[in-house]
Short mmCIF file of C-alpha atoms and ligand atoms in Angstrom, two decimals:
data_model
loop_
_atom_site.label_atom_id
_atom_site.label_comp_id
_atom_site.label_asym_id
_atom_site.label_seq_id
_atom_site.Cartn_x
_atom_site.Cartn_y
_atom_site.Cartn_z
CA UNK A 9 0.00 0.00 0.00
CA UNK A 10 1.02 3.31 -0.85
CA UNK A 11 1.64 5.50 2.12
CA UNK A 12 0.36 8.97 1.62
CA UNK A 13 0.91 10.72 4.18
CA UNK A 14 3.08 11.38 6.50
CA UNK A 15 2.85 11.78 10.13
CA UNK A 16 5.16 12.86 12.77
CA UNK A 17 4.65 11.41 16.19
CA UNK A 18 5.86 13.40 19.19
CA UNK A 19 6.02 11.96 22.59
CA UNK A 20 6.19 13.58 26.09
CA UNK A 21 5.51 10.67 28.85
CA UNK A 22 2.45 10.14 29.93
CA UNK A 23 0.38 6.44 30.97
CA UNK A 24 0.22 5.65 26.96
CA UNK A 25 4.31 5.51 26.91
CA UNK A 26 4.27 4.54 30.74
CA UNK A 27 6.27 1.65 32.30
CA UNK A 28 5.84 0.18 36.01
CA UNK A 29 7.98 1.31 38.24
CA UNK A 30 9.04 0.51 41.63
CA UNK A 31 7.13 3.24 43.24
CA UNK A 32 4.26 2.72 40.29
CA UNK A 33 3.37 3.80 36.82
CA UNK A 34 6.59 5.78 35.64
CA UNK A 35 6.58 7.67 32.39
CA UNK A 36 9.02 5.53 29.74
CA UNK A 37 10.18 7.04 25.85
CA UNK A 38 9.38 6.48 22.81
CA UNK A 39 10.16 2.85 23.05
CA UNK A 40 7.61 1.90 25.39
CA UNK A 41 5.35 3.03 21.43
CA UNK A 42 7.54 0.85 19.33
CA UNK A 43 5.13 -1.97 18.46
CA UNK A 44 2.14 0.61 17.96
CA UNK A 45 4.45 2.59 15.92
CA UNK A 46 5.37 -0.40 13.74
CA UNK A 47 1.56 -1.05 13.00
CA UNK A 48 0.82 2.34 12.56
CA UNK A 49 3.76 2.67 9.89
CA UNK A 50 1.46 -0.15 7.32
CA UNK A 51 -0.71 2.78 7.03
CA UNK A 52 1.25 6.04 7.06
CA UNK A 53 5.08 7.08 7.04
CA UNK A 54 5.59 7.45 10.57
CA UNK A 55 8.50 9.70 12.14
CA UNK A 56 9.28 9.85 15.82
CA UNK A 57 10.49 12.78 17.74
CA UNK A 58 10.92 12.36 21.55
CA UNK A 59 10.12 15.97 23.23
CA UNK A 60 10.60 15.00 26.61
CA UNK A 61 9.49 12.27 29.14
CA UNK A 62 6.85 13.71 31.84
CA UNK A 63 3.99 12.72 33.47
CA UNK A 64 1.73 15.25 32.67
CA UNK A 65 1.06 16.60 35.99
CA UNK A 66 4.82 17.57 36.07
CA UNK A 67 4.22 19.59 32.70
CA UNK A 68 4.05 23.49 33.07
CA UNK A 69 4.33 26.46 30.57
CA UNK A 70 7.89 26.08 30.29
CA UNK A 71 6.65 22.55 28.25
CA UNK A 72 3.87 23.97 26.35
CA UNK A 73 6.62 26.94 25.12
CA UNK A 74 8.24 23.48 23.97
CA UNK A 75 6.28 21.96 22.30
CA UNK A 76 4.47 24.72 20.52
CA UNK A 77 7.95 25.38 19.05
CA UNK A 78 8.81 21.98 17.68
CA UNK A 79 5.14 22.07 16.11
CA UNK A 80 5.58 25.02 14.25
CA UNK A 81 9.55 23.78 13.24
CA UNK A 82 8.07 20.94 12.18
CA UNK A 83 4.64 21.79 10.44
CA UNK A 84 6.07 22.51 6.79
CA UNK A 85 7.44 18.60 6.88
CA UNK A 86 4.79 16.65 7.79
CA UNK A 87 1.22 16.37 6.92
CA UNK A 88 0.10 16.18 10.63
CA UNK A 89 1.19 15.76 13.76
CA UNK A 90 0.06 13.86 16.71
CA UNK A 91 1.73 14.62 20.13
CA UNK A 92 1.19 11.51 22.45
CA UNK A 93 0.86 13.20 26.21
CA UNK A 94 -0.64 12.23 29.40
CA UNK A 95 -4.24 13.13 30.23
CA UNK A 96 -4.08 14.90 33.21
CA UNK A 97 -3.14 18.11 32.15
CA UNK A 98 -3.83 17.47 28.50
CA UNK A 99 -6.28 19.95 28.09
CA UNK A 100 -4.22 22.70 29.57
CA UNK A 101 -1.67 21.79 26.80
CA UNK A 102 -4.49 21.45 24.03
CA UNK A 103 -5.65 24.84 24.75
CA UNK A 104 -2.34 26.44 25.80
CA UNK A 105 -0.92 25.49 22.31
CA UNK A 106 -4.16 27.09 20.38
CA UNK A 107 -3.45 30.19 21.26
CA UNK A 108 0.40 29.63 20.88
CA UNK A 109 -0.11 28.45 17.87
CA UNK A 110 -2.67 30.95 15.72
CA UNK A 111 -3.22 30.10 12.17
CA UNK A 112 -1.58 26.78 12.22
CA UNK A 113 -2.15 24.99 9.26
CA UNK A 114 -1.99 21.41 9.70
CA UNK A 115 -3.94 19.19 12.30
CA UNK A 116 -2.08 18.77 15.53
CA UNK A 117 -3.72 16.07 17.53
CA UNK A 118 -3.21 15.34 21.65
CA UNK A 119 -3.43 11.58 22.53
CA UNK A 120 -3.25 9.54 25.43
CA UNK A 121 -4.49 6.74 27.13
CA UNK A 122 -5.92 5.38 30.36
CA UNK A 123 -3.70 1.96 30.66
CA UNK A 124 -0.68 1.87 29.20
CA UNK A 125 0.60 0.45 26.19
CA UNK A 126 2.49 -1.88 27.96
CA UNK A 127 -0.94 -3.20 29.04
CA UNK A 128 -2.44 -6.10 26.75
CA UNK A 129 -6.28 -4.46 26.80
CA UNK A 130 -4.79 -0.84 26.78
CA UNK A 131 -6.96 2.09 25.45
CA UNK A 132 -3.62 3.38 23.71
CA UNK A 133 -3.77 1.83 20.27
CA UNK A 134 -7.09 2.93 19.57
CA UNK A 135 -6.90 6.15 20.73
CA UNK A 136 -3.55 6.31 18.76
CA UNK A 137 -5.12 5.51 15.44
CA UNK A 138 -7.98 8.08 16.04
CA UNK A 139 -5.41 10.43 16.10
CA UNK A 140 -3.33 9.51 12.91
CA UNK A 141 -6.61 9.46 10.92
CA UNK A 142 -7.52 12.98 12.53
CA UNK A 143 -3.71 13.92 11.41
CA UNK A 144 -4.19 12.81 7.96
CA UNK A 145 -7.41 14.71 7.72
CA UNK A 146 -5.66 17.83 6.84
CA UNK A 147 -8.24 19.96 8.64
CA UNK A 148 -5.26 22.62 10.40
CA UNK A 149 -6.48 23.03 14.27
CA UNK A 150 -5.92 21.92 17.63
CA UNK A 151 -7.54 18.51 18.99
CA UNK A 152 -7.84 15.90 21.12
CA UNK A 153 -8.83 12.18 20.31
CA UNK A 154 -10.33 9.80 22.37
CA UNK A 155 -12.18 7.40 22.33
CA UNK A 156 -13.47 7.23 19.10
CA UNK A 157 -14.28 10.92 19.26
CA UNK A 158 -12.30 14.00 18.30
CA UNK A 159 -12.86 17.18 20.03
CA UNK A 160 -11.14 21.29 19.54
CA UNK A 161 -8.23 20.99 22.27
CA UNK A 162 -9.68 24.49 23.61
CA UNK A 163 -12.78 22.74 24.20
CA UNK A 164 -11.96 19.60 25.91
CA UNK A 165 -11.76 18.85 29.67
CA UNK A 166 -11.12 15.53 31.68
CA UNK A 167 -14.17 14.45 32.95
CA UNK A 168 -13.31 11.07 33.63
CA UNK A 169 -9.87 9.88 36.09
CA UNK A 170 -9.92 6.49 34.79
CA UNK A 171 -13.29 5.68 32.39
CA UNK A 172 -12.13 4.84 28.42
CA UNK A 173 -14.17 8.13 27.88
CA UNK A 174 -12.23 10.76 29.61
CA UNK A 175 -12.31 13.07 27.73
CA UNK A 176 -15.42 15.35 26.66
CA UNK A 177 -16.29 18.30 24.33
CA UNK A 178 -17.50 20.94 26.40
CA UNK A 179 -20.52 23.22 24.56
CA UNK A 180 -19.62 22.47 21.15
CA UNK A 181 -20.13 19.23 19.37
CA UNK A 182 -16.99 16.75 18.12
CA UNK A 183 -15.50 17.55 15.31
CA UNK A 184 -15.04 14.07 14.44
CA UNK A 185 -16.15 10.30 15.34
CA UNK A 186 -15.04 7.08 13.97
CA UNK A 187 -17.94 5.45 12.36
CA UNK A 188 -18.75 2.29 10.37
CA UNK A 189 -17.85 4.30 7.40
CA UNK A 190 -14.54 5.95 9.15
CA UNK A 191 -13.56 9.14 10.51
CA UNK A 192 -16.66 11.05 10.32
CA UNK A 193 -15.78 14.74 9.96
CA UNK A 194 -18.79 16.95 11.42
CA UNK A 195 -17.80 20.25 8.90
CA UNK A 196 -20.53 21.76 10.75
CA UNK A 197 -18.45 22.36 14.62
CA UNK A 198 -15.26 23.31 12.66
CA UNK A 199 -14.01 26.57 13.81
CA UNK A 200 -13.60 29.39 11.25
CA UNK A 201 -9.61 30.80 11.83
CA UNK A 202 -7.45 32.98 10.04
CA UNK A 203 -4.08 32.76 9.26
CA UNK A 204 -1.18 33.35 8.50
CA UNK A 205 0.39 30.43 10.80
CA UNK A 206 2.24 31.85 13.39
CA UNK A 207 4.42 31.17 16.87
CA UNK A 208 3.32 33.45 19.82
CA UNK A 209 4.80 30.96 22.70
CA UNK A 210 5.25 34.26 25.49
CA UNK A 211 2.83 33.29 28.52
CA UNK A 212 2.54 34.84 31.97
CA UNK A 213 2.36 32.49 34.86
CA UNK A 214 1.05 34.87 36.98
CA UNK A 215 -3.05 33.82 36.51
CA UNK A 216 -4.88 32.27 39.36
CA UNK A 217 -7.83 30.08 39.13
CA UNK A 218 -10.48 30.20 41.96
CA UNK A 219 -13.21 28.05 42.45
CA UNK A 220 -15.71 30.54 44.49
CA UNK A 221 -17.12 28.72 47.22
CA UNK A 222 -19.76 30.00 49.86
CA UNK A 223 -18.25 32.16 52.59
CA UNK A 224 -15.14 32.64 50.47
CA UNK A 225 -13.17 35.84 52.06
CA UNK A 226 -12.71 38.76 49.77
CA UNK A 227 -9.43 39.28 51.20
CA UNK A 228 -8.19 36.98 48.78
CA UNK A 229 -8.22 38.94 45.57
CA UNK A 230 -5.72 41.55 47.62
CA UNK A 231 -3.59 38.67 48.41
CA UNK A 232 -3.18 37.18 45.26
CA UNK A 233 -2.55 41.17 43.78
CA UNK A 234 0.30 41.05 46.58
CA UNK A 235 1.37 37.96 45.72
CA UNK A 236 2.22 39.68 41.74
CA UNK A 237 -1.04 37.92 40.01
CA UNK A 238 -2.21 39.58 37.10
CA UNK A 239 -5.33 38.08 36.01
CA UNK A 240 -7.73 35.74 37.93
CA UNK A 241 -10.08 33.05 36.22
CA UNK A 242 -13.21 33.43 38.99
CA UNK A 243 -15.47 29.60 38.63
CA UNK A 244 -18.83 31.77 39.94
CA UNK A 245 -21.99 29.83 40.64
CA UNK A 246 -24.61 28.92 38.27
CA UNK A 247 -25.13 31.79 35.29
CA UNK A 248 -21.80 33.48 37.21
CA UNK A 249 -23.39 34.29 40.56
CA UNK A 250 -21.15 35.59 42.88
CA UNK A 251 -21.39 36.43 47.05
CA UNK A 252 -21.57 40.11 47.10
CA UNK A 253 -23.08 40.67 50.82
CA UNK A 254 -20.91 41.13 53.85
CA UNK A 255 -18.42 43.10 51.35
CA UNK A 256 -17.64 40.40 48.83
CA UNK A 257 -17.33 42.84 45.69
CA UNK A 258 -14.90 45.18 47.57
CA UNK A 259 -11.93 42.37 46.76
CA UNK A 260 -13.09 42.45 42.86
CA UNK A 261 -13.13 46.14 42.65
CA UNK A 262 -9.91 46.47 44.59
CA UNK A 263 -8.30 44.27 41.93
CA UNK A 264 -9.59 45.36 39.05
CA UNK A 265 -8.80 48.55 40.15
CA UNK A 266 -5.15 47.53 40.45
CA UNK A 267 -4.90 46.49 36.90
CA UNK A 268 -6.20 42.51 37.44
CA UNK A 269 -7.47 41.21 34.84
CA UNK A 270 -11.15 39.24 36.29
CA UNK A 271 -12.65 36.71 33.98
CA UNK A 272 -16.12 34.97 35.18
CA UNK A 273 -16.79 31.80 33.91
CA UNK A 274 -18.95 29.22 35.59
CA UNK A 275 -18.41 25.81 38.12
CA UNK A 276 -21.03 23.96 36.05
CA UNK A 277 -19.28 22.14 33.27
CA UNK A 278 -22.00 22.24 30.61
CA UNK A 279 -23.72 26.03 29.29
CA UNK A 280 -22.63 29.35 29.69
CA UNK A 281 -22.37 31.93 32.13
CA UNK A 282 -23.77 34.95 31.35
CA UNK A 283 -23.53 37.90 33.89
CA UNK A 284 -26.13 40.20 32.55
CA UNK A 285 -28.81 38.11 34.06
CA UNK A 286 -28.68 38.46 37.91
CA UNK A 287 -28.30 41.94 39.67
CA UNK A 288 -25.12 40.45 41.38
CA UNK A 289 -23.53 39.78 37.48
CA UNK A 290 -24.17 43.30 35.98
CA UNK A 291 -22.61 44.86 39.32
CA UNK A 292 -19.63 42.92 38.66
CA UNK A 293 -19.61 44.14 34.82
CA UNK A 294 -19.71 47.64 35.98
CA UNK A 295 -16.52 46.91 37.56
CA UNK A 296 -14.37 46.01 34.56
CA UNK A 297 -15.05 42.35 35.07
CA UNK A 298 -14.47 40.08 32.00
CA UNK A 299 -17.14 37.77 30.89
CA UNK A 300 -15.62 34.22 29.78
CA UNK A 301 -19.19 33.01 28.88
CA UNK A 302 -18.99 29.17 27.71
CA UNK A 303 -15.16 28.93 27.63
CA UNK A 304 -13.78 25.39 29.44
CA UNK A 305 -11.78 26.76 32.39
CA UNK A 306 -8.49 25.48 30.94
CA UNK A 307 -9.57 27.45 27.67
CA UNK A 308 -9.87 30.40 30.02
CA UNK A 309 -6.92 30.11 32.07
CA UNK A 310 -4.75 29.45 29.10
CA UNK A 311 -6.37 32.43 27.04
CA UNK A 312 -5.90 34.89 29.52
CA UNK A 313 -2.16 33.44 30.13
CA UNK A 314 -1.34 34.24 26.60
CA UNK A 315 -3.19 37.17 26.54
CA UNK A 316 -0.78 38.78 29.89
CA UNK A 317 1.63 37.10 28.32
CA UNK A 318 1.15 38.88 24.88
CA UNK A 319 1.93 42.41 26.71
CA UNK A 320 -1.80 42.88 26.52
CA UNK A 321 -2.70 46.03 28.39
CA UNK A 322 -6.29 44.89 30.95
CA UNK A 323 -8.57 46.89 28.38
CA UNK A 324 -6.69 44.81 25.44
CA UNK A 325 -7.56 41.86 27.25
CA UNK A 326 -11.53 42.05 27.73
CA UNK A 327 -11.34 43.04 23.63
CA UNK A 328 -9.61 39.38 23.30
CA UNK A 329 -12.75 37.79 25.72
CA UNK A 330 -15.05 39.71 22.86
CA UNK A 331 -13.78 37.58 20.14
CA UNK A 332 -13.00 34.07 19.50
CA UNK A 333 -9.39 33.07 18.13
CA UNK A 334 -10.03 29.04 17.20
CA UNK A 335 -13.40 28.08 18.50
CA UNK A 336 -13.02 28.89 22.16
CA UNK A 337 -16.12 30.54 23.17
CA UNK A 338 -19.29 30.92 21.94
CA UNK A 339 -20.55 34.47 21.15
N1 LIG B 16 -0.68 10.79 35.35
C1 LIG B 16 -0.77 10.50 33.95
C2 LIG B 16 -0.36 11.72 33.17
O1 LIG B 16 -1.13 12.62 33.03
C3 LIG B 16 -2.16 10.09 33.61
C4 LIG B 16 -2.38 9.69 32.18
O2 LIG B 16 -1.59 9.89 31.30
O3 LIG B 16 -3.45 9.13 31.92
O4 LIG B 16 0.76 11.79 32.73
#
């Protein structure tokens, strides 16, 4: 058979390339792929390029600055790319590399697995060949396959610590499934993006995610503006409810006021926030507060990252929560 396409396969750890250990799972190389590779390579011409070896909870910007730069050194010699990566943080990568990444112009696919390969009924070979079919595709984004399924990587959260189906789509549908007749592209959730491709990896660490909870003191905000934050990802109640009695705003306003940058999005995984709706939301919009409406909170995290990270100016910022770059939000 001829082999069309070409495919380059970048590892960085994970349970999928996982060996045991003597103090458990430990994250192996590229050799711990070899056999899958060796199937995979009767159906496309299959490089290898080892990024680094990490379990994914151990992976931080400084990674995602990595990888997003061997992606775009390596986009103009391959067809597609799929980046094998462990699933705890992959969605923080997924979306990180979106926005490092506007533009790009081939697909660049995040894989993983549940049980290693290592494993005889592992979840990796399947959820490797997913991802080389998405890779030949040549539909340019950012995704994740699992499962059967492929989702946008800005979109997709962990929802499951060990199910097959860990990962999900979050407000927008999959942009693929494997079906009886093959990958089934739905052309319908594809993102509209522009181009030219390009490599923005500068991110700022300093963005805090808080998951609001009842009684929360607003003293917090001022800390974290001590502590050098510049933005803050707020996971509100509900539509973005948030407690304003007993002096709860005065923390916002205080750090919007010192040039934080506030994004609301909501705790509930599924729908949007919207803080127009409740007398406590438009309060909080009067203040400067961004909205992050249906955004995952690793999309908005990551976003607003890149955004500090960009040299945005707070004002720049809530322009960049008006618009979506690659399918992020819905608006
Ligand atoms: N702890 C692993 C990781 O994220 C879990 C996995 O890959 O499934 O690297």
């Amino acid at each position: 058979m001829k082999k069309e396409k070409h495919i380059l396969l970048m590892t960085t750890g994970g349970t999928i390339a996982s060996r045991q250990g003597t103090e458990g799972l430990e994250p192996g190389g590229p050799k711990e792929l070899e056999q899958e590779i060796a199937n995979l390579s009767a159906y496309y011409d299959v490089r290898v390029r080892d990024i680094f070896c990490l379990d994914s909870s151990n992976i931080r910007p400084d990674e995602w600055q990595a990888i997003a730069a061997a992606v775009f050194e390596e986009r103009g010699k391959c067809d597609g790319i799929v980046i094998a990566h462990g699933t705890d943080t992959m969605a923080y990568t997924a979306s990180a590399l979106t926005f490092m990444l506007p533009g790009i112009d081939i697909p660049v696919v995040f894989t993983g697995s549940q049980l290693p390969l290592s494993h005889m009924l592992s979840d990796g070979p399947d959820n490797l060949r997913t991802a080389f079919a998405m890779a030949a595709s040549g539909i340019p984004g950012v995704f994740v396959a699992f499962d059967r399924k492929v989702m946008l990587g800005c979109r997709s959260v962990k929802v499951r610590a060990s199910g097959f189906s860990a990962f999900e789509s979050i407000n927008t549908g999959y942009i693929a499934r494997v079906t009886d007749r093959g990958l089934a592209i739905a052309e319908e959730n594809l993102p509209v993006c522009a181009g030219p491709a390009a490599l923005r990896p500068e991110i700022s660490k300093n963005v805090f995610l808080l998951k609001l909870t009842p009684g929360l003191s607003p003293a917090i905000f001022e800390a974290l503006a001590e502590m050098g934050y510049k933005g803050v990802v707020i996971e509100a109640f509900g539509l973005g409810g948030i407690n304003v009695l007993n002096r709860g705003l005065h923390g916002i306003r205080r750090a919007v006021e010192m040039g934080i940058s506030v994004v609301v999005t909501t705790q509930c995984l599924y729908d949007s926030a919207n803080l127009r709706v409740y007398q406590v939301g438009n309060r909080l919009l009067d203040m400067g507060v961004i909205q992050g409406w249906d955004m995952t909170s690793e999309a908005a995290m990551t976003k607003l990252m890149w955004g500090i990270g960009q040299g945005m100016t707070p004002e720049e910022i809530k322009k960049l929560f008006e618009i979506s770059l690659a399918g992020e939000i819905t608006l």
